[in-house]
Short mmCIF file of C-alpha atoms and ligand atoms in Angstrom, two decimals:
data_model
loop_
_atom_site.label_atom_id
_atom_site.label_comp_id
_atom_site.label_asym_id
_atom_site.label_seq_id
_atom_site.Cartn_x
_atom_site.Cartn_y
_atom_site.Cartn_z
CA MET I 1 143.24 294.08 -70.25
CA SER I 2 146.18 291.87 -69.27
CA LEU I 3 147.71 289.60 -71.87
CA LEU I 4 146.60 286.42 -70.13
CA ILE I 5 142.95 287.45 -69.87
CA GLU I 6 143.01 288.69 -73.47
CA ASN I 7 144.37 285.27 -74.49
CA LEU I 8 141.63 283.46 -72.60
CA ALA I 9 138.93 285.61 -74.23
CA ASP I 10 140.43 285.04 -77.69
CA GLU I 11 140.77 281.28 -77.26
CA LEU I 12 137.19 281.01 -76.03
CA ALA I 13 135.88 283.13 -78.91
CA GLN I 14 137.81 281.08 -81.49
CA ASN I 15 137.41 277.49 -80.25
CA GLY I 16 135.29 277.64 -77.11
CA ASP I 17 138.12 276.01 -75.19
CA LEU I 18 141.22 276.90 -73.17
CA SER I 19 144.66 275.35 -73.56
CA ASP I 20 146.32 273.52 -70.66
CA GLY I 21 149.02 276.17 -70.63
CA ASP I 22 146.60 279.05 -70.22
CA LEU I 23 144.58 277.16 -67.64
CA LYS I 24 147.70 276.52 -65.60
CA ALA I 25 148.76 280.15 -65.86
CA ALA I 26 145.30 281.40 -64.85
CA LEU I 27 144.97 278.97 -61.94
CA GLU I 28 148.39 279.59 -60.48
CA THR I 29 148.30 283.35 -60.02
CA ASN I 30 145.90 285.70 -58.29
CA ARG I 31 147.28 288.68 -60.22
CA TYR I 32 144.42 288.79 -62.74
CA ASP I 33 141.57 287.70 -60.49
CA LEU I 34 139.43 290.82 -60.85
CA GLU I 35 139.67 290.76 -64.63
CA LEU I 36 138.93 287.03 -64.68
CA PHE I 37 135.86 287.44 -62.46
CA LYS I 38 134.60 290.26 -64.66
CA LEU I 39 134.95 288.17 -67.82
CA ALA I 40 133.11 285.27 -66.17
CA ASP I 41 130.39 287.59 -64.90
CA SER I 42 129.67 288.80 -68.42
CA ALA I 43 129.40 285.16 -69.64
CA ARG I 44 126.94 284.47 -66.83
CA ARG I 45 124.89 287.59 -67.62
CA GLU I 46 124.73 286.59 -71.30
CA ASN I 47 123.34 283.18 -70.39
CA TYR I 48 121.29 283.73 -67.24
CA GLY I 49 121.15 287.49 -66.68
CA THR I 50 121.33 288.37 -63.01
CA ASN I 51 119.07 285.50 -61.91
CA VAL I 52 120.13 283.32 -59.01
CA TYR I 53 118.33 279.98 -58.64
CA ILE I 54 117.68 278.49 -55.23
CA ARG I 55 117.71 274.79 -54.39
CA GLY I 56 116.31 273.63 -51.07
CA LEU I 57 118.70 271.13 -49.54
CA ILE I 58 117.19 268.38 -47.41
CA GLU I 59 119.80 266.24 -45.66
CA LEU I 60 118.05 262.88 -45.32
CA SER I 61 120.59 260.88 -43.40
CA ASN I 62 124.13 261.05 -42.06
CA TYR I 63 124.58 257.27 -42.06
CA CYS I 64 127.14 256.29 -44.69
CA LYS I 65 128.69 253.00 -45.69
CA ASN I 66 131.68 254.77 -47.21
CA ASN I 67 134.88 255.83 -45.55
CA CYS I 68 136.13 258.74 -47.67
CA TYR I 69 139.23 260.11 -45.95
CA TYR I 70 138.04 263.73 -46.12
CA CYS I 71 134.44 263.43 -44.96
CA GLY I 72 133.16 264.04 -41.41
CA ILE I 73 130.26 261.56 -41.73
CA ARG I 74 132.49 258.69 -42.89
CA ARG I 75 131.51 255.27 -41.59
CA ASP I 76 134.38 254.92 -39.14
CA ASN I 77 133.83 258.23 -37.35
CA PRO I 78 132.50 257.06 -33.97
CA ASN I 79 131.81 260.61 -32.81
CA VAL I 80 128.91 261.25 -35.18
CA GLU I 81 125.44 261.08 -33.71
CA ARG I 82 123.64 259.35 -36.57
CA TYR I 83 120.14 260.36 -37.71
CA ARG I 84 117.64 259.72 -40.47
CA LEU I 85 114.69 261.92 -41.35
CA THR I 86 111.26 260.30 -41.39
CA GLU I 87 109.12 260.54 -44.51
CA GLU I 88 106.87 263.00 -42.70
CA GLN I 89 109.85 265.20 -41.82
CA ILE I 90 110.98 265.17 -45.46
CA PHE I 91 107.52 266.11 -46.73
CA SER I 92 107.26 268.84 -44.13
CA CYS I 93 110.60 270.31 -45.33
CA CYS I 94 109.18 270.39 -48.87
CA GLU I 95 105.99 272.07 -47.69
CA THR I 96 107.94 274.79 -45.89
CA GLY I 97 110.27 275.16 -48.86
CA TYR I 98 107.48 275.47 -51.39
CA LYS I 99 105.87 278.27 -49.38
CA LEU I 100 109.22 280.07 -49.32
CA GLY I 101 109.49 279.96 -53.11
CA PHE I 102 111.68 276.89 -53.62
CA ARG I 103 110.96 275.02 -56.85
CA THR I 104 113.80 272.51 -56.54
CA PHE I 105 114.24 270.07 -53.67
CA VAL I 106 117.61 268.37 -53.28
CA LEU I 107 117.47 265.14 -51.29
CA GLN I 108 121.01 264.44 -50.16
CA GLY I 109 122.49 261.90 -47.80
CA GLY I 110 125.25 259.48 -47.01
CA GLU I 111 125.04 256.09 -48.71
CA ASP I 112 122.47 254.67 -46.31
CA ALA I 113 120.96 251.26 -47.15
CA TYR I 114 117.82 252.20 -45.21
CA PHE I 115 116.84 254.47 -48.09
CA ASN I 116 116.42 251.53 -50.47
CA ASP I 117 114.58 251.78 -53.77
CA ASP I 118 111.14 251.10 -52.33
CA ARG I 119 111.45 253.80 -49.67
CA MET I 120 113.14 256.33 -51.98
CA CYS I 121 110.69 255.76 -54.85
CA ASN I 122 107.81 256.27 -52.47
CA ILE I 123 109.31 259.54 -51.21
CA VAL I 124 110.10 260.78 -54.72
CA SER I 125 106.71 259.90 -56.18
CA THR I 126 104.89 261.56 -53.28
CA ILE I 127 106.88 264.78 -53.75
CA ARG I 128 106.30 264.57 -57.50
CA ARG I 129 102.53 264.21 -56.98
CA ARG I 130 102.36 267.10 -54.53
CA TYR I 131 104.67 269.50 -56.36
CA ALA I 132 104.27 268.92 -60.09
CA ASP I 133 106.01 272.22 -60.90
CA CYS I 134 109.17 271.39 -58.94
CA ALA I 135 112.40 269.64 -59.82
CA ILE I 136 113.49 266.76 -57.61
CA THR I 137 117.25 266.41 -57.35
CA LEU I 138 118.85 263.39 -55.72
CA SER I 139 122.33 263.21 -54.25
CA LEU I 140 122.58 259.75 -52.75
CA GLY I 141 125.92 258.56 -54.07
CA GLU I 142 126.61 255.47 -56.13
CA ARG I 143 123.69 253.09 -56.61
CA PRO I 144 123.00 250.24 -59.03
CA PHE I 145 121.95 251.53 -62.45
CA GLU I 146 118.56 249.86 -62.02
CA SER I 147 118.01 251.98 -58.92
CA TYR I 148 118.77 255.19 -60.87
CA ARG I 149 116.22 254.06 -63.48
CA LYS I 150 113.51 253.37 -60.89
CA LEU I 151 114.05 256.73 -59.19
CA PHE I 152 113.85 258.53 -62.52
CA ALA I 153 110.61 256.71 -63.33
CA ALA I 154 109.28 257.72 -59.90
CA GLY I 155 109.74 261.38 -60.81
CA ALA I 156 113.30 262.47 -59.99
CA ASN I 157 114.84 264.70 -62.66
CA ARG I 158 118.31 265.62 -61.50
CA TYR I 159 121.23 263.83 -59.84
CA LEU I 160 124.30 265.32 -58.15
CA LEU I 161 127.35 263.11 -57.90
CA ARG I 162 130.72 264.81 -57.69
CA HIS I 163 133.49 262.86 -59.35
CA GLU I 164 135.78 264.34 -56.61
CA THR I 165 138.90 264.07 -58.80
CA ALA I 166 139.33 262.78 -62.33
CA ASN I 167 142.82 261.43 -61.67
CA GLU I 168 143.06 257.74 -60.69
CA GLU I 169 146.08 258.14 -58.39
CA HIS I 170 144.61 261.16 -56.68
CA TYR I 171 141.28 259.37 -56.28
CA ALA I 172 143.06 256.51 -54.53
CA LYS I 173 144.63 258.97 -52.09
CA LEU I 174 141.23 260.39 -51.15
CA HIS I 175 139.31 257.12 -50.90
CA PRO I 176 139.93 253.67 -49.45
CA ALA I 177 140.41 250.65 -51.72
CA GLY I 178 137.06 249.41 -52.88
CA MET I 179 135.87 252.81 -54.05
CA SER I 180 136.59 253.34 -57.71
CA LEU I 181 136.79 256.39 -59.92
CA GLN I 182 135.82 254.26 -62.87
CA ASN I 183 132.54 253.28 -61.23
CA ARG I 184 131.82 256.89 -60.28
CA LYS I 185 132.37 258.00 -63.87
CA GLU I 186 130.21 255.12 -65.15
CA CYS I 187 127.42 256.15 -62.76
CA LEU I 188 127.58 259.70 -64.10
CA ARG I 189 127.43 258.53 -67.71
CA GLU I 190 124.54 256.18 -66.97
CA LEU I 191 122.61 258.88 -65.12
CA LYS I 192 122.91 261.05 -68.20
CA ARG I 193 121.82 258.22 -70.50
CA ILE I 194 118.73 257.67 -68.34
CA GLY I 195 117.77 261.30 -68.84
CA TYR I 196 118.71 263.00 -65.58
CA GLN I 197 120.17 266.50 -65.60
CA VAL I 198 123.48 265.56 -64.04
CA GLY I 199 125.71 267.53 -61.71
CA SER I 200 129.30 266.70 -60.98
CA GLY I 201 132.23 268.50 -59.39
CA PHE I 202 135.09 268.32 -56.94
CA MET I 203 136.70 269.91 -53.92
CA VAL I 204 139.32 272.60 -54.48
CA GLY I 205 142.44 272.17 -52.38
CA SER I 206 141.82 268.58 -51.36
CA PRO I 207 144.94 266.87 -49.98
CA TYR I 208 147.57 265.99 -52.64
CA GLN I 209 145.74 267.98 -55.37
CA THR I 210 147.91 269.65 -58.02
CA THR I 211 147.09 272.16 -60.77
CA GLU I 212 147.40 269.30 -63.26
CA HIS I 213 144.66 267.40 -61.38
CA LEU I 214 142.39 270.43 -61.63
CA ILE I 215 143.00 270.59 -65.37
CA GLU I 216 142.12 266.88 -65.62
CA ASP I 217 138.90 267.66 -63.74
CA LEU I 218 138.05 270.26 -66.36
CA ARG I 219 138.79 267.85 -69.20
CA PHE I 220 136.57 265.18 -67.64
CA LEU I 221 133.77 267.72 -67.26
CA GLN I 222 134.17 268.66 -70.92
CA GLU I 223 133.62 265.03 -71.83
CA LEU I 224 130.64 264.64 -69.47
CA GLN I 225 129.00 268.02 -70.25
CA PRO I 226 127.05 268.14 -66.98
CA ALA I 227 124.12 270.50 -66.42
CA MET I 228 125.39 271.45 -62.95
CA ILE I 229 128.93 271.79 -61.63
CA GLY I 230 129.44 272.02 -57.88
CA ILE I 231 132.79 272.91 -56.41
CA GLY I 232 133.84 274.16 -53.00
CA PRO I 233 137.00 274.35 -50.95
CA TYR I 234 138.09 271.22 -49.10
CA LEU I 235 137.53 271.90 -45.38
CA THR I 236 139.15 269.91 -42.64
CA HIS I 237 137.28 267.79 -40.13
CA ARG I 238 138.94 266.82 -36.84
CA ASP I 239 137.68 263.19 -36.96
CA THR I 240 139.10 262.18 -40.34
CA PRO I 241 142.49 260.84 -41.43
CA PHE I 242 143.03 264.21 -43.15
CA ARG I 243 142.71 266.20 -39.91
CA HIS I 244 146.21 267.66 -40.34
CA PHE I 245 145.68 269.01 -43.85
CA PRO I 246 144.88 272.71 -44.32
CA ASN I 247 141.63 274.02 -45.79
CA GLY I 248 141.46 274.64 -49.53
CA ASN I 249 142.21 278.14 -50.77
CA VAL I 250 139.16 280.36 -51.27
CA GLN I 251 140.75 282.53 -53.95
CA LEU I 252 141.71 279.47 -56.01
CA CYS I 253 138.15 278.20 -55.68
CA LEU I 254 136.82 281.53 -56.97
CA ARG I 255 139.21 281.41 -59.92
CA MET I 256 138.00 277.91 -60.67
CA ILE I 257 134.36 279.08 -60.61
CA SER I 258 135.24 281.74 -63.19
CA ILE I 259 137.03 279.24 -65.39
CA LEU I 260 134.05 276.88 -65.16
CA ARG I 261 131.71 279.70 -66.16
CA LEU I 262 133.88 280.50 -69.18
CA MET I 263 134.28 276.89 -70.30
CA PHE I 264 130.67 275.87 -69.47
CA PRO I 265 128.70 279.09 -70.02
CA TYR I 266 125.35 277.25 -69.93
CA ALA I 267 126.00 275.49 -66.59
CA LEU I 268 124.29 275.92 -63.25
CA ILE I 269 127.08 276.58 -60.79
CA PRO I 270 126.38 276.94 -57.07
CA ALA I 271 128.10 279.29 -54.67
CA THR I 272 128.40 276.49 -52.12
CA THR I 273 127.95 276.32 -48.37
CA ALA I 274 131.60 275.22 -48.12
CA LEU I 275 132.60 278.49 -49.80
CA GLY I 276 130.44 280.41 -47.34
CA THR I 277 132.01 278.48 -44.47
CA ALA I 278 135.58 279.19 -45.60
CA ASP I 279 134.89 282.93 -45.93
CA PRO I 280 131.98 284.91 -44.45
CA GLN I 281 131.53 286.58 -47.87
CA GLY I 282 132.33 283.40 -49.80
CA ARG I 283 128.95 282.91 -51.44
CA GLU I 284 128.69 286.55 -52.53
CA LEU I 285 132.21 286.33 -53.97
CA GLY I 286 131.25 283.07 -55.70
CA LEU I 287 128.31 284.81 -57.40
CA LEU I 288 130.55 287.66 -58.51
CA ALA I 289 132.99 285.11 -59.94
CA GLY I 290 130.29 283.47 -62.11
CA ALA I 291 128.13 281.22 -59.89
CA ASN I 292 124.34 281.43 -60.34
CA VAL I 293 122.85 279.02 -57.78
CA VAL I 294 122.61 278.94 -53.99
CA MET I 295 121.51 275.93 -51.98
CA PRO I 296 120.08 276.94 -48.62
CA ASN I 297 119.31 274.31 -46.05
CA LEU I 298 115.73 273.13 -45.55
CA SER I 299 116.62 270.32 -43.13
CA PRO I 300 115.03 270.47 -39.68
CA VAL I 301 117.20 272.72 -37.48
CA GLY I 302 117.60 269.90 -34.93
CA VAL I 303 119.69 267.73 -37.29
CA ARG I 304 121.68 270.33 -39.21
CA LYS I 305 124.72 270.24 -36.95
CA LEU I 306 124.80 266.44 -37.27
CA TYR I 307 125.33 266.58 -41.03
CA GLU I 308 128.85 267.79 -40.43
CA LEU I 309 130.95 267.01 -43.50
CA TYR I 310 133.49 269.59 -42.31
CA GLU I 311 133.89 271.84 -39.29
CA ASN I 312 132.14 275.17 -38.61
CA LYS I 313 129.51 274.60 -41.27
CA ILE I 314 127.37 277.74 -41.58
CA CYS I 315 123.57 278.06 -41.42
CA THR I 316 123.05 275.27 -38.90
CA GLY I 317 121.06 277.38 -36.42
CA GLU I 318 118.44 279.27 -38.40
CA GLU I 319 114.98 278.23 -39.50
CA ALA I 320 114.47 277.86 -43.27
CA ALA I 321 112.59 281.16 -43.49
CA GLU I 322 115.45 283.07 -41.82
CA CYS I 323 117.98 281.45 -44.19
CA ARG I 324 115.87 282.35 -47.19
CA PHE I 325 115.58 285.98 -46.03
CA CYS I 326 119.30 286.25 -45.24
CA LEU I 327 120.24 284.86 -48.65
CA HIS I 328 117.83 287.18 -50.41
CA ASN I 329 119.75 290.11 -48.91
CA ARG I 330 123.18 288.63 -49.52
CA VAL I 331 122.39 287.96 -53.19
CA ALA I 332 120.88 291.44 -53.65
CA SER I 333 123.91 293.06 -52.00
CA VAL I 334 126.07 292.02 -54.96
CA GLY I 335 123.58 293.02 -57.67
CA TYR I 336 121.75 289.76 -58.45
CA GLN I 337 118.31 288.48 -57.50
CA ILE I 338 116.87 285.20 -56.28
CA VAL I 339 114.05 283.98 -58.53
CA THR I 340 111.15 281.64 -57.84
CA ASP I 341 111.79 279.32 -60.74
CA VAL I 342 112.50 275.64 -61.30
CA GLY I 343 115.78 276.80 -62.87
CA HIS I 344 116.51 274.06 -65.37
CA VAL I 345 119.77 274.22 -67.28
CA ARG I 346 119.46 276.42 -70.36
CA THR I 347 120.12 273.52 -72.75
CA PHE I 348 117.10 271.67 -71.27
CA TYR I 349 114.74 274.36 -72.56
CA GLU I 350 116.52 274.45 -75.92
CA GLN I 351 116.28 270.65 -76.34
CA ASN I 352 112.63 270.61 -75.31
CA ALA I 353 111.70 273.42 -77.68
CA LYS I 354 112.90 271.42 -80.67
N1 SAM Z 1 126.77 260.54 -50.48
C1 SAM Z 1 126.56 261.45 -51.55
C2 SAM Z 1 127.76 261.46 -52.49
O1 SAM Z 1 128.74 260.81 -52.22
O2 SAM Z 1 127.66 262.12 -53.53
C3 SAM Z 1 126.22 262.86 -51.09
C4 SAM Z 1 126.81 263.33 -49.81
S1 SAM Z 1 128.53 263.76 -49.88
C5 SAM Z 1 128.88 264.02 -48.20
C6 SAM Z 1 128.46 265.36 -50.64
C7 SAM Z 1 129.77 266.04 -50.99
O3 SAM Z 1 130.33 266.62 -49.82
C8 SAM Z 1 130.85 265.20 -51.54
O4 SAM Z 1 130.68 265.00 -52.91
C9 SAM Z 1 132.14 265.99 -51.20
O5 SAM Z 1 132.69 266.63 -52.32
C10 SAM Z 1 131.64 266.99 -50.15
N2 SAM Z 1 132.49 266.92 -48.94
C11 SAM Z 1 132.66 265.88 -48.12
N3 SAM Z 1 133.59 266.15 -47.19
C12 SAM Z 1 134.02 267.40 -47.41
C13 SAM Z 1 135.00 268.25 -46.81
N4 SAM Z 1 135.72 267.83 -45.77
N5 SAM Z 1 135.18 269.49 -47.32
C14 SAM Z 1 134.45 269.92 -48.37
N6 SAM Z 1 133.54 269.16 -48.99
C15 SAM Z 1 133.31 267.92 -48.53
#
């Protein structure tokens, strides 16, 4: 074993943490990637075996009031054909998903005022009534705390809100004035206080990002202790102010997945669609590097291309059943298996057994 990987293993065994120096060294070279992935894979096997949990992603709306500089559905992109799913469409996605073995539905969308508390609570409580054995995950951006409370009471149990970057200056380079990192962090803390299983994360290789920023991201995650951590490479979209920036580096993203698995062994970590878009084998490589979740698309095929956060997004043409079948084979090809399971974070079961 190389000295660096031996150091990482020792540090983790002794204090469950990694020093900034070792993190920097591990992130900035690809020389030890295979050893790093192997170490992360054994941490994942210890915690979750070879199980891979599936989350059915339903993209409710591509309307958004925000203007994030990196995102294809930003408010000021005039070239987006905007859509919203009807309640019936959403319920029909859940019905299809349930039959295909999904036990988590992720309702994601831009920050769209149409999906106010009344409408969202109605949708959530209907899904909760129909699918008592499923988790309902929301990913609807920043909302008033009262709204998070109402949605939780209606039956939602998880919330995904990436912090995007934990560094104030970097945050201000990725977002227009008016969006605040402090508010995002407060939302995450409040979501946790309410009782949601919370997911956070960031893009790897976003414009102006440095290794030090990535280390800050890890430190913020250590403070937050989220149940889920979603990362993927930044991918360029032609209609954003960042159109001239290159895509994030896949190999760095894989290294980051391994480091997350080592620092947060209990976490649910997806091999994201962005990773699969950046590299045809990206999701399989993500699993081998320590990820244990995949999030296939359950949205109606007709709208999938319209939820274009970045260019060349994969899986926009197939029906849900085809996607599910394709992923089954992809996951199996690298020695893991998709399970029909609600897939709560391990600590959830431990806390509820007490
Ligand atoms: N509105 C919700 C929110 O802000 O959390 C959910 C939708 S938002 C589009 C989901 C995630 O997409 C963001 O957290 C961001 O990290 C990711 N994303 C947006 N643009 C991207 C890009 N160009 N490349 C990679 N990921 C991107």
